[in-house]
mmCIF file with all atom_site columns, C-alpha atoms in Angstrom:
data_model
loop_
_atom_site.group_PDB
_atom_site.id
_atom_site.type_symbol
_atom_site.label_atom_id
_atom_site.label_alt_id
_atom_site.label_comp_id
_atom_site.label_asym_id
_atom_site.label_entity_id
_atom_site.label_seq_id
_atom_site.pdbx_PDB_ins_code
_atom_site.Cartn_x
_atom_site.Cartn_y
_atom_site.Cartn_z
_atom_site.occupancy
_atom_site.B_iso_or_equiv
_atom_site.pdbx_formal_charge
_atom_site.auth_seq_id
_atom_site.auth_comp_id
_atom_site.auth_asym_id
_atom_site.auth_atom_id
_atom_site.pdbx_PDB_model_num
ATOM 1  C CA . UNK A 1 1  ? 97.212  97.838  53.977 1.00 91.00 ? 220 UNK A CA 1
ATOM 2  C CA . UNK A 1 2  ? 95.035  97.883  56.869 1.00 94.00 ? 221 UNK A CA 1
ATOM 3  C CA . UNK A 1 3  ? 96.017  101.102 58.458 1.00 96.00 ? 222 UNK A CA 1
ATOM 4  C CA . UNK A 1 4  ? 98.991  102.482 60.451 1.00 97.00 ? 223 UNK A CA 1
ATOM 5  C CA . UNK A 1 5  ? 100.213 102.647 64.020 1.00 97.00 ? 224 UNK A CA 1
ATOM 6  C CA . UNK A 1 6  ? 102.801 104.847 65.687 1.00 97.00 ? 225 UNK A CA 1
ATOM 7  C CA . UNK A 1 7  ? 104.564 104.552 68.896 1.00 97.00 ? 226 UNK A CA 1
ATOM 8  C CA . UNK A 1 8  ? 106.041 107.364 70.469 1.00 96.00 ? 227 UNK A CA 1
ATOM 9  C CA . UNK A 1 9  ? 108.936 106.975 72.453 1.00 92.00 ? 228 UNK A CA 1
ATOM 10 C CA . UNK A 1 10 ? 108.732 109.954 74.411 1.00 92.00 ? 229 UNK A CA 1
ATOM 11 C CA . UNK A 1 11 ? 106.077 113.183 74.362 1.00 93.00 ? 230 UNK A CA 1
ATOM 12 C CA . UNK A 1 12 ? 107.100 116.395 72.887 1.00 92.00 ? 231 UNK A CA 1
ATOM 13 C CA . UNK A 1 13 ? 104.723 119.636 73.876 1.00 90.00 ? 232 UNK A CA 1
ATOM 14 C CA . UNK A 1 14 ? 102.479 119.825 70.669 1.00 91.00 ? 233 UNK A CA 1
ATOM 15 C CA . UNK A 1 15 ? 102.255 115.945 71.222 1.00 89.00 ? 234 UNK A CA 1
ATOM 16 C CA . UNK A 1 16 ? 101.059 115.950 75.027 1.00 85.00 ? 235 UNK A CA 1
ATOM 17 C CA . UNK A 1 17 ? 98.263  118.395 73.320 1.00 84.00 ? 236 UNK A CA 1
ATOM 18 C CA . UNK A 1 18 ? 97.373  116.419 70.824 1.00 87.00 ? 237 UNK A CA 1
ATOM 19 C CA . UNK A 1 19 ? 98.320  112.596 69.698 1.00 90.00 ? 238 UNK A CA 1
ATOM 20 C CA . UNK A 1 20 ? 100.184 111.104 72.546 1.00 95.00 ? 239 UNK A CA 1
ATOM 21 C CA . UNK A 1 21 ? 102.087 108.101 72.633 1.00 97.00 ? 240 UNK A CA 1
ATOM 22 C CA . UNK A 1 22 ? 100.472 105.884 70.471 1.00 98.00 ? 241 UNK A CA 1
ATOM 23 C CA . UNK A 1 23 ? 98.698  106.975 67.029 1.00 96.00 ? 242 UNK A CA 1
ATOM 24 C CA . UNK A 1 24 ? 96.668  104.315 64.764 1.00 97.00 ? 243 UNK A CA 1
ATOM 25 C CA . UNK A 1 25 ? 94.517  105.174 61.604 1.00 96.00 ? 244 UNK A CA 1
ATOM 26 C CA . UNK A 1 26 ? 92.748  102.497 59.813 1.00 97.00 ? 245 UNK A CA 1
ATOM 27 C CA . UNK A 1 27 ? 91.785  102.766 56.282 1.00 97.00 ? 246 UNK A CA 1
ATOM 28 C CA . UNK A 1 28 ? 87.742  103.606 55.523 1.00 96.00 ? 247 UNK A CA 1
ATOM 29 C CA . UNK A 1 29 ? 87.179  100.305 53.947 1.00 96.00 ? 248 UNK A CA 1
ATOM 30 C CA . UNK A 1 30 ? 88.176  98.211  56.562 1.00 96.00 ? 249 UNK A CA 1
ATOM 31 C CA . UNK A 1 31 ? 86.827  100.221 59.913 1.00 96.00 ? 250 UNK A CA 1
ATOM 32 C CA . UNK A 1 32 ? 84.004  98.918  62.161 1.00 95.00 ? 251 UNK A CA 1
ATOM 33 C CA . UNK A 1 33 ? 85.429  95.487  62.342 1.00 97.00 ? 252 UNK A CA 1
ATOM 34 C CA . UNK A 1 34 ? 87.815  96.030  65.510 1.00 97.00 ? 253 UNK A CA 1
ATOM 35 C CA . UNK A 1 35 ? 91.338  96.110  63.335 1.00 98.00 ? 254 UNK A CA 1
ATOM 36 C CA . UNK A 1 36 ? 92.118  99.953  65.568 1.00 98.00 ? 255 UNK A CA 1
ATOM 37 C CA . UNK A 1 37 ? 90.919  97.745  68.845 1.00 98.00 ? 256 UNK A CA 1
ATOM 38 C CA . UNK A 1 38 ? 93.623  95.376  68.194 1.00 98.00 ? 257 UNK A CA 1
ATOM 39 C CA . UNK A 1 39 ? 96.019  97.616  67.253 1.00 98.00 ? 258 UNK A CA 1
ATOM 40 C CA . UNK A 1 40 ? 96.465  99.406  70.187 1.00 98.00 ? 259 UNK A CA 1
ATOM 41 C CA . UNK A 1 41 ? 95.999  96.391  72.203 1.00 98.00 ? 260 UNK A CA 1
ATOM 42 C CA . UNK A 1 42 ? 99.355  95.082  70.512 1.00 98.00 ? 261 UNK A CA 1
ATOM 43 C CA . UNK A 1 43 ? 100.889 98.243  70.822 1.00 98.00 ? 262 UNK A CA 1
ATOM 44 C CA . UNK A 1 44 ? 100.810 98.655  74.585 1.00 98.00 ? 263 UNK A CA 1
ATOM 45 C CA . UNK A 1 45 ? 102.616 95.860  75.444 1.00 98.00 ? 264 UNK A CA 1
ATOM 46 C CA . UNK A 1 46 ? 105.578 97.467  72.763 1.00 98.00 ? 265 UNK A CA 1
ATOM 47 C CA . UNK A 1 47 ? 105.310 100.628 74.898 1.00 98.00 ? 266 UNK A CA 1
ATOM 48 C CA . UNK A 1 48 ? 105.619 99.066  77.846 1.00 97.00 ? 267 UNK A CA 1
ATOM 49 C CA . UNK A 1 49 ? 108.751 97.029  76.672 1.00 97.00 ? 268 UNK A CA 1
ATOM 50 C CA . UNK A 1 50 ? 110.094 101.128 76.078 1.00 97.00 ? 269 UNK A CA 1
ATOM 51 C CA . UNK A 1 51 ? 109.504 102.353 79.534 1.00 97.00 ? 270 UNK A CA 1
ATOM 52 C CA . UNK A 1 52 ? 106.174 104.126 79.103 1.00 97.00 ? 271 UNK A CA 1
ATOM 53 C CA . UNK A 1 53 ? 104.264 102.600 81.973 1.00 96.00 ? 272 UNK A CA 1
ATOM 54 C CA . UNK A 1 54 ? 101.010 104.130 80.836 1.00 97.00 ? 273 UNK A CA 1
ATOM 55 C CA . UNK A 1 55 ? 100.477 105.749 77.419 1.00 98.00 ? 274 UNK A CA 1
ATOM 56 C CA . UNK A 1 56 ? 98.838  108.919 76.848 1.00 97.00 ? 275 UNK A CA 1
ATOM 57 C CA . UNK A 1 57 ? 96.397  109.156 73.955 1.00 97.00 ? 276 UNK A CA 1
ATOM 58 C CA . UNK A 1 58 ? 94.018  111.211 72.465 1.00 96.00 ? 277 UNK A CA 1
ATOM 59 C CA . UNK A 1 59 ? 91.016  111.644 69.634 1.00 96.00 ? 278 UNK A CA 1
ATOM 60 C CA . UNK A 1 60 ? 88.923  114.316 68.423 1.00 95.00 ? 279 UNK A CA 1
ATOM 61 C CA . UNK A 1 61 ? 85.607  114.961 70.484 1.00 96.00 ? 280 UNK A CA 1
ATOM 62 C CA . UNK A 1 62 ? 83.908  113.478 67.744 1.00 97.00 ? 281 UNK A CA 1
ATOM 63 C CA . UNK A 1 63 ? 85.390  110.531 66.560 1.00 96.00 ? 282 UNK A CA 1
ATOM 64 C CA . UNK A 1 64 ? 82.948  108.087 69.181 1.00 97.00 ? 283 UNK A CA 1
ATOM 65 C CA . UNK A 1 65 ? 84.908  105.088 67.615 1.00 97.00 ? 284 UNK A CA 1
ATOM 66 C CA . UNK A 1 66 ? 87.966  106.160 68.600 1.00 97.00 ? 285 UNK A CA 1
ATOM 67 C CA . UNK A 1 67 ? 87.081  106.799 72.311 1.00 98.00 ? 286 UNK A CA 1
ATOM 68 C CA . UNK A 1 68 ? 85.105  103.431 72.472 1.00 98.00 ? 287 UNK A CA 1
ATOM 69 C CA . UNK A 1 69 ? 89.062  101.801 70.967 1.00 98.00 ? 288 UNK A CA 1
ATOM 70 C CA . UNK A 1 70 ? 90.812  103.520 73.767 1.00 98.00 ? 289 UNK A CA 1
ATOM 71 C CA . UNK A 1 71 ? 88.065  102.766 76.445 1.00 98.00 ? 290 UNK A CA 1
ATOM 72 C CA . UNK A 1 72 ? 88.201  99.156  75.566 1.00 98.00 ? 291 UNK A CA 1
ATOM 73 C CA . UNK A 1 73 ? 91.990  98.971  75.870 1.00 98.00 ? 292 UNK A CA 1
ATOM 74 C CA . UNK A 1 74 ? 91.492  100.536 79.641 1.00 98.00 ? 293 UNK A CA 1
ATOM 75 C CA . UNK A 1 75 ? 92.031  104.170 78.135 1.00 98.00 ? 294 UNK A CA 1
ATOM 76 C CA . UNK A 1 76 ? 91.017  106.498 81.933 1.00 98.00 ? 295 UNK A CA 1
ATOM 77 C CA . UNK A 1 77 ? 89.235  110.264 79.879 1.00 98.00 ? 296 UNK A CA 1
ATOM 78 C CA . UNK A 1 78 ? 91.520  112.832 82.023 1.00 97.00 ? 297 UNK A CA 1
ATOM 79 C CA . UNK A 1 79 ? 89.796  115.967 80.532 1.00 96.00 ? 298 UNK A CA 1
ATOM 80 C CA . UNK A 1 80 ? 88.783  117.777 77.387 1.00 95.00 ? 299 UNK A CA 1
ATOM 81 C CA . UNK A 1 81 ? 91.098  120.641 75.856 1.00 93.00 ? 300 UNK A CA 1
ATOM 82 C CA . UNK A 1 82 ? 89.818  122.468 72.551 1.00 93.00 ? 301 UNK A CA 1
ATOM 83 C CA . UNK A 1 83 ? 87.972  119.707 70.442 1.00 93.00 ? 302 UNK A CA 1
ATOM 84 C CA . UNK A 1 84 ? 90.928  116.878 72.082 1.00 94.00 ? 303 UNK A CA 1
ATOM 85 C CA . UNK A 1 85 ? 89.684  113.854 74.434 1.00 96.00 ? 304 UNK A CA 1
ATOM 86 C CA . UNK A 1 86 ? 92.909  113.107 76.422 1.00 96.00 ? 305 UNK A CA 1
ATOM 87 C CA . UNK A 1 87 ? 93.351  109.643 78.357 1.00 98.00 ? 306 UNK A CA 1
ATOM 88 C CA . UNK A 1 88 ? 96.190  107.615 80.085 1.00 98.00 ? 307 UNK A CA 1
ATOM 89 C CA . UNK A 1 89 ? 96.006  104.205 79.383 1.00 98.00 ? 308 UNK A CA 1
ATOM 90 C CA . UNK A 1 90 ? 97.799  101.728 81.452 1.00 98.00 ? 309 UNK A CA 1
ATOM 91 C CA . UNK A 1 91 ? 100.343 99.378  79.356 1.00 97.00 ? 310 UNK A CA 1
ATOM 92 C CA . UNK A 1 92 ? 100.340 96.240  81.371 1.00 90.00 ? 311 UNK A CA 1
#
């Protein structure tokens, strides 16, 4: 196993804090060799197909590799709250 991804259909209150629509985690052996890059790249299309027309994400202040994932994938930073990095990122 690689890692994990989660979709989520629609955004509860704790989740438009922190996690969003789309979640990914990839295991510490296999990071740094863009497997979370192409993970959310596949996933937007499958949140599209669901009705979420752009997907809100977000990542620890911290975790650099995660912002550069969502970046890449067209990931807009919206603001800071606590130690969270929120973004919308367009799925088409």
């Amino acid at each position: 196993m690689l890692g994990r991804l989660a979709i989520r259909h629609r955004l509860t209150p704790p989740l438009e804090k922190s996690g969003g629509h789309i979640g990914y985690d990839v295991r510490p052996s296999a990071r740094r060799q863009g497997h979370a890059t192409a993970m959310l790249a596949a996933a937007l299309p499958i949140a599209r197909s669901l009705g979420i027309t752009r997907a809100w994400l977000t990542c620890d202040e911290t975790n650099t590799a995660s912002q550069r994932v969502i970046e890449t994938n067209g990931g807009q930073f919206i603001d800071r709250v606590g130690d969270e990095r929120r973004y919308w990122v367009p799925t088409s």
